[in-house]
């Protein structure tokens, strides 16, 4: 005890009884705790009576601890001693002592609550984890409860502590023991209480530590056990199963695995969403569905199995939370939030949108928005727009469910942007108009207050981002009804204001002028750009923006974005999209928004597109350019060429789909259509040179164009000769394909209609070959007709001048369909891989027993300088139908995919990679090492660069793999890979040296690893000294 008066006063405040219990505790613990090296203190006593005395003393002292006394120094010091004692006693072999120790541990955890984080409770994790495989069910259940209580508070712990716990769970095989116990439950040897507590503990572990998910979702027997429980679940089973499945669904690959045979699981999930279930179970069911819908692939798979029931459950929860007074009950708000979260599946287009509209989602959103406190006293059809806005404003002011508003705006926005053009408003008009009015009023309020809010006020920005986005999506909705009403109402509410518009333009100008990157500043800029996009959708403000130098400001801002590589995702702005699981999600399937991490670029391009579109008529050119571009189509000024170059850089680059589509949309006003690419450029060169052409298109006037049948087969089959293109894959049998390969290579002819214009045909073929065409302004009408007749839907849409459809995928130049059965019909060469003894090969096209691929010379000619030289050499090999490639089958397959798509297939990643043994990992990487070697001889610099990047990334995530890779890379003389592997092995050098494993390597490789270790040590020492 402290000797100071303050300490004495604190001690006296504990009370005499507590002090007496503390004295007894002190004496009991001193019987078993000993100090080692004057620092570490351990419990060493194995005497049962002393252990029992210590546990009773701990329990008695815990009974007198209250929230008021828990911060006293005596209590804190005593708790640390208790943890030392419990750590030792929990390793006892006496069952009675163990039960007593576990009960005391549970009491300690319960008494401390969240303050347990002040103490080093990791001392308890190891012994408790070890006891999960004890032969007594009572001990195992009690341990699981205590361990679960400790781990559930880990979200507040430092990362280092979480890593320590992860290591302990691995060392004690905790997850394996739990899974084994859950499997034993089906044999009747375990109680349902055991199943509940073990499943709950497993859920906690899976929620926080991604590495443990794969062994669970890949266990087929366990999934069968869980699936059987889903068939007829009661509430006690559902309350355990739903969170467990949700934790597994945090792994993107695991979520798809669950959905593979997930009919029973989804039926249980939908059943648990029903009104007859407790709110807690309904919320867990909604959370599970959110996990499946985290990716578009998962969402569409889930909705394909039970679309309408899920939408009905969402609508039921959103509309059935009113109290007897008609207002929404406070205790129902958490359920509403989860239902609204799931309703965000509207971000993906699909048939579920039809069901949302059918079930009256517009009316329900309106009720939630106005908290059901507002009713129309007269029919809206007899109200003026001014009266309607005044009435709506009154309802908004009286609503207090602000927590739901971000979700309401998001749902409304997604419904609008994915709405079909033929949407019939007759059954939705009244409440939909009111909903649109509400959104416009809230949006304008946000614009008005924007200038008064500090840029660093992220809470304000995150509150107003959803409404800005919703109004933006309604204005640009494909549905004319929604778009027209949104524009009319917003125009009325804005009442020709220009001050806010000037502010929005000013922020863009100052940002690009300052050339500074400030996190909060750019978040504010993103919100301002959304506002400017809404203004630019209103015709009366477009000319104002143009006259204010808006286009020049936007061009400067876009250039600033490209120069500074500004990256920002919506998740960094919209706080309502954050979730407690966000940081622990693994194996993410692509679930990016259309704008991806290029929000600033996306919205600035959108605004620019609207301004260009509004000024495309000749009389508006001077207003459009303001001295910037003399003529949109002639592009005589240097600024115009800079604009074209910037747009081509965007639409042909690695930006997200949305910005790329809008860059090419703007380019369409300059007579350029499509997405330029390296592959398209290479294939286009072959077309221009008439190399290896095997088809001649003859026009009515006698002019002709030489083309390649395989290119047309993939990109424009309408131009192929009638009857020559296989109608389906079944007709592409081996005999027919082989017959075609052995045909004489005389050029066949196809005569075209007299209505086909020669120049329009050339431009269409330019797009077919390259995916990009320019200079078509004078041929626009003819090219539109030809593209429509040839069923080139992407080109037809671009030529129509319509806005890109939201979430449209990039129309990339990809010829991989030619590798399918139909493509074999046009194959004229075979690539043969290096034979292996273990691989047995059969081919449906030919009788070769060596692994090979039927490919096309034109693609090889365009993609590989070595093969181009071979085909042009005139040597005997240039006429051979088979080219032997000195790499294995896996490497050949990846190489051919690159030839046809300009992209190498990626290796397995995420949980699947992390849980592979070293040999399978090496098997996965070896093709890339082989391709690195081949790329040197075949002059494939891009392939070599991609392979090096892939190998380096894989070795970073699996350092022990470097030991195997370094030998393989040295055998292929790939010294860059050897150097990468040596650097990855450097931290392991002492361990490898002491174990003798380095003896298996050549001396030269050992020296490289040793040198890397020395460099690593020197860098570490330098960092430490600093």
PDB file of N, CA and C in Angstrom, residues 875-922:
ATOM      1  N   UNK A 875      11.434 -19.354 -94.381  1.00  0.00           N
ATOM      2  CA  UNK A 875      12.073 -20.625 -94.053  1.00  0.00           C
ATOM      3  C   UNK A 875      11.017 -21.716 -93.910  1.00  0.00           C
ATOM      4  N   UNK A 876      11.508 -22.952 -93.810  1.00  0.00           N
ATOM      5  CA  UNK A 876      10.596 -24.089 -93.747  1.00  0.00           C
ATOM      6  C   UNK A 876       9.666 -23.984 -92.546  1.00  0.00           C
ATOM      7  N   UNK A 877      10.216 -23.507 -91.384  1.00  0.00           N
ATOM      8  CA  UNK A 877       9.403 -23.390 -90.171  1.00  0.00           C
ATOM      9  C   UNK A 877       8.251 -22.412 -90.339  1.00  0.00           C
ATOM     10  N   UNK A 878       8.404 -21.452 -91.246  1.00  0.00           N
ATOM     11  CA  UNK A 878       7.353 -20.448 -91.407  1.00  0.00           C
ATOM     12  C   UNK A 878       6.102 -21.044 -92.035  1.00  0.00           C
ATOM     13  N   UNK A 879       6.233 -22.212 -92.692  1.00  0.00           N
ATOM     14  CA  UNK A 879       5.086 -22.853 -93.319  1.00  0.00           C
ATOM     15  C   UNK A 879       4.555 -24.030 -92.493  1.00  0.00           C
ATOM     16  N   UNK A 880       5.227 -24.321 -91.392  1.00  0.00           N
ATOM     17  CA  UNK A 880       4.815 -25.447 -90.558  1.00  0.00           C
ATOM     18  C   UNK A 880       3.501 -25.132 -89.845  1.00  0.00           C
ATOM     19  N   UNK A 881       2.672 -26.160 -89.713  1.00  0.00           N
ATOM     20  CA  UNK A 881       1.415 -25.979 -88.990  1.00  0.00           C
ATOM     21  C   UNK A 881       1.599 -26.104 -87.480  1.00  0.00           C
ATOM     22  N   UNK A 882       2.787 -26.477 -87.028  1.00  0.00           N
ATOM     23  CA  UNK A 882       3.057 -26.645 -85.606  1.00  0.00           C
ATOM     24  C   UNK A 882       4.329 -25.892 -85.226  1.00  0.00           C
ATOM     25  N   UNK A 883       4.227 -25.078 -84.168  1.00  0.00           N
ATOM     26  CA  UNK A 883       5.384 -24.375 -83.619  1.00  0.00           C
ATOM     27  C   UNK A 883       5.596 -24.885 -82.201  1.00  0.00           C
ATOM     28  N   UNK A 884       6.778 -25.408 -81.941  1.00  0.00           N
ATOM     29  CA  UNK A 884       7.082 -25.934 -80.610  1.00  0.00           C
ATOM     30  C   UNK A 884       7.584 -24.798 -79.721  1.00  0.00           C
ATOM     31  N   UNK A 885       6.931 -24.621 -78.598  1.00  0.00           N
ATOM     32  CA  UNK A 885       7.289 -23.575 -77.641  1.00  0.00           C
ATOM     33  C   UNK A 885       7.943 -24.248 -76.438  1.00  0.00           C
ATOM     34  N   UNK A 886       9.192 -23.894 -76.095  1.00  0.00           N
ATOM     35  CA  UNK A 886       9.938 -24.619 -75.053  1.00  0.00           C
ATOM     36  C   UNK A 886       9.534 -24.263 -73.625  1.00  0.00           C
ATOM     37  N   UNK A 887       8.242 -24.265 -73.342  1.00  0.00           N
ATOM     38  CA  UNK A 887       7.745 -24.040 -71.981  1.00  0.00           C
ATOM     39  C   UNK A 887       6.643 -25.050 -71.698  1.00  0.00           C
ATOM     40  N   UNK A 888       6.285 -25.205 -70.435  1.00  0.00           N
ATOM     41  CA  UNK A 888       5.233 -26.129 -70.051  1.00  0.00           C
ATOM     42  C   UNK A 888       3.854 -25.644 -70.471  1.00  0.00           C
ATOM     43  N   UNK A 889       2.872 -26.545 -70.293  1.00  0.00           N
ATOM     44  CA  UNK A 889       1.511 -26.235 -70.716  1.00  0.00           C
ATOM     45  C   UNK A 889       0.951 -25.005 -70.016  1.00  0.00           C
ATOM     46  N   UNK A 890       1.128 -24.898 -68.687  1.00  0.00           N
ATOM     47  CA  UNK A 890       0.564 -23.758 -67.958  1.00  0.00           C
ATOM     48  C   UNK A 890       1.139 -22.441 -68.471  1.00  0.00           C
ATOM     49  N   UNK A 891       2.458 -22.432 -68.742  1.00  0.00           N
ATOM     50  CA  UNK A 891       3.086 -21.215 -69.250  1.00  0.00           C
ATOM     51  C   UNK A 891       2.576 -20.888 -70.648  1.00  0.00           C
ATOM     52  N   UNK A 892       2.414 -21.908 -71.486  1.00  0.00           N
ATOM     53  CA  UNK A 892       1.911 -21.675 -72.842  1.00  0.00           C
ATOM     54  C   UNK A 892       0.497 -21.116 -72.804  1.00  0.00           C
ATOM     55  N   UNK A 893      -0.343 -21.694 -71.952  1.00  0.00           N
ATOM     56  CA  UNK A 893      -1.724 -21.211 -71.858  1.00  0.00           C
ATOM     57  C   UNK A 893      -1.762 -19.742 -71.454  1.00  0.00           C
ATOM     58  N   UNK A 894      -0.935 -19.351 -70.483  1.00  0.00           N
ATOM     59  CA  UNK A 894      -0.907 -17.953 -70.035  1.00  0.00           C
ATOM     60  C   UNK A 894      -0.372 -17.047 -71.141  1.00  0.00           C
ATOM     61  N   UNK A 895       0.626 -17.524 -71.867  1.00  0.00           N
ATOM     62  CA  UNK A 895       1.196 -16.718 -72.940  1.00  0.00           C
ATOM     63  C   UNK A 895       0.167 -16.466 -74.032  1.00  0.00           C
ATOM     64  N   UNK A 896      -0.547 -17.499 -74.418  1.00  0.00           N
ATOM     65  CA  UNK A 896      -1.552 -17.346 -75.473  1.00  0.00           C
ATOM     66  C   UNK A 896      -2.669 -16.402 -75.023  1.00  0.00           C
ATOM     67  N   UNK A 897      -3.044 -16.491 -73.773  1.00  0.00           N
ATOM     68  CA  UNK A 897      -4.060 -15.558 -73.248  1.00  0.00           C
ATOM     69  C   UNK A 897      -3.564 -14.118 -73.364  1.00  0.00           C
ATOM     70  N   UNK A 898      -2.267 -13.929 -73.154  1.00  0.00           N
ATOM     71  CA  UNK A 898      -1.719 -12.571 -73.298  1.00  0.00           C
ATOM     72  C   UNK A 898      -1.768 -12.143 -74.767  1.00  0.00           C
ATOM     73  N   UNK A 899      -1.409 -13.044 -75.689  1.00  0.00           N
ATOM     74  CA  UNK A 899      -1.469 -12.711 -77.115  1.00  0.00           C
ATOM     75  C   UNK A 899      -2.859 -12.234 -77.508  1.00  0.00           C
ATOM     76  N   UNK A 900      -3.890 -12.853 -76.956  1.00  0.00           N
ATOM     77  CA  UNK A 900      -5.264 -12.600 -77.387  1.00  0.00           C
ATOM     78  C   UNK A 900      -5.974 -11.509 -76.576  1.00  0.00           C
ATOM     79  N   UNK A 901      -5.430 -11.153 -75.416  1.00  0.00           N
ATOM     80  CA  UNK A 901      -6.133 -10.171 -74.564  1.00  0.00           C
ATOM     81  C   UNK A 901      -5.235  -9.079 -74.016  1.00  0.00           C
ATOM     82  N   UNK A 902      -3.932  -9.204 -74.210  1.00  0.00           N
ATOM     83  CA  UNK A 902      -2.959  -8.250 -73.678  1.00  0.00           C
ATOM     84  C   UNK A 902      -2.928  -8.257 -72.148  1.00  0.00           C
ATOM     85  N   UNK A 903      -3.336  -9.367 -71.562  1.00  0.00           N
ATOM     86  CA  UNK A 903      -3.307  -9.492 -70.108  1.00  0.00           C
ATOM     87  C   UNK A 903      -2.927 -10.903 -69.687  1.00  0.00           C
ATOM     88  N   UNK A 904      -2.008 -11.019 -68.740  1.00  0.00           N
ATOM     89  CA  UNK A 904      -1.626 -12.339 -68.230  1.00  0.00           C
ATOM     90  C   UNK A 904      -2.616 -12.792 -67.173  1.00  0.00           C
ATOM     91  N   UNK A 905      -3.076 -14.029 -67.229  1.00  0.00           N
ATOM     92  CA  UNK A 905      -3.910 -14.545 -66.135  1.00  0.00           C
ATOM     93  C   UNK A 905      -3.148 -14.460 -64.814  1.00  0.00           C
ATOM     94  N   UNK A 906      -3.832 -14.013 -63.783  1.00  0.00           N
ATOM     95  CA  UNK A 906      -3.201 -13.848 -62.480  1.00  0.00           C
ATOM     96  C   UNK A 906      -3.165 -15.172 -61.724  1.00  0.00           C
ATOM     97  N   UNK A 907      -2.184 -15.340 -60.850  1.00  0.00           N
ATOM     98  CA  UNK A 907      -2.156 -16.562 -60.032  1.00  0.00           C
ATOM     99  C   UNK A 907      -3.227 -16.513 -58.956  1.00  0.00           C
ATOM    100  N   UNK A 908      -3.421 -17.627 -58.304  1.00  0.00           N
ATOM    101  CA  UNK A 908      -4.351 -17.687 -57.176  1.00  0.00           C
ATOM    102  C   UNK A 908      -3.887 -16.719 -56.093  1.00  0.00           C
ATOM    103  N   UNK A 909      -4.827 -16.020 -55.476  1.00  0.00           N
ATOM    104  CA  UNK A 909      -4.478 -15.055 -54.436  1.00  0.00           C
ATOM    105  C   UNK A 909      -5.338 -15.273 -53.198  1.00  0.00           C
ATOM    106  N   UNK A 910      -5.120 -14.414 -52.201  1.00  0.00           N
ATOM    107  CA  UNK A 910      -5.962 -14.406 -51.011  1.00  0.00           C
ATOM    108  C   UNK A 910      -5.825 -15.658 -50.182  1.00  0.00           C
ATOM    109  N   UNK A 911      -6.931 -16.067 -49.588  1.00  0.00           N
ATOM    110  CA  UNK A 911      -6.933 -17.212 -48.683  1.00  0.00           C
ATOM    111  C   UNK A 911      -6.490 -18.495 -49.376  1.00  0.00           C
ATOM    112  N   UNK A 912      -6.860 -18.662 -50.644  1.00  0.00           N
ATOM    113  CA  UNK A 912      -6.472 -19.871 -51.361  1.00  0.00           C
ATOM    114  C   UNK A 912      -4.954 -19.960 -51.474  1.00  0.00           C
ATOM    115  N   UNK A 913      -4.311 -18.842 -51.769  1.00  0.00           N
ATOM    116  CA  UNK A 913      -2.848 -18.813 -51.877  1.00  0.00           C
ATOM    117  C   UNK A 913      -2.195 -18.995 -50.514  1.00  0.00           C
ATOM    118  N   UNK A 914      -2.702 -18.279 -49.525  1.00  0.00           N
ATOM    119  CA  UNK A 914      -2.095 -18.318 -48.187  1.00  0.00           C
ATOM    120  C   UNK A 914      -2.160 -19.704 -47.565  1.00  0.00           C
ATOM    121  N   UNK A 915      -3.131 -20.515 -47.964  1.00  0.00           N
ATOM    122  CA  UNK A 915      -3.294 -21.838 -47.366  1.00  0.00           C
ATOM    123  C   UNK A 915      -2.736 -22.959 -48.250  1.00  0.00           C
ATOM    124  N   UNK A 916      -2.040 -22.586 -49.299  1.00  0.00           N
ATOM    125  CA  UNK A 916      -1.361 -23.586 -50.124  1.00  0.00           C
ATOM    126  C   UNK A 916      -0.062 -24.023 -49.453  1.00  0.00           C
ATOM    127  N   UNK A 917       0.333 -25.278 -49.672  1.00  0.00           N
ATOM    128  CA  UNK A 917       1.670 -25.726 -49.297  1.00  0.00           C
ATOM    129  C   UNK A 917       2.681 -25.127 -50.275  1.00  0.00           C
ATOM    130  N   UNK A 918       3.960 -25.215 -49.934  1.00  0.00           N
ATOM    131  CA  UNK A 918       4.988 -24.593 -50.759  1.00  0.00           C
ATOM    132  C   UNK A 918       5.072 -25.208 -52.155  1.00  0.00           C
ATOM    133  N   UNK A 919       4.912 -26.506 -52.258  1.00  0.00           N
ATOM    134  CA  UNK A 919       5.024 -27.145 -53.574  1.00  0.00           C
ATOM    135  C   UNK A 919       3.935 -26.675 -54.531  1.00  0.00           C
ATOM    136  N   UNK A 920       2.658 -26.657 -54.112  1.00  0.00           N
ATOM    137  CA  UNK A 920       1.637 -26.100 -55.009  1.00  0.00           C
ATOM    138  C   UNK A 920       1.875 -24.628 -55.338  1.00  0.00           C
ATOM    139  N   UNK A 921       2.387 -23.870 -54.358  1.00  0.00           N
ATOM    140  CA  UNK A 921       2.708 -22.465 -54.636  1.00  0.00           C
ATOM    141  C   UNK A 921       3.789 -22.357 -55.699  1.00  0.00           C
ATOM    142  N   UNK A 922       4.810 -23.201 -55.595  1.00  0.00           N
ATOM    143  CA  UNK A 922       5.877 -23.197 -56.596  1.00  0.00           C
ATOM    144  C   UNK A 922       5.321 -23.587 -57.964  1.00  0.00           C
TER     145      UNK A 922
END
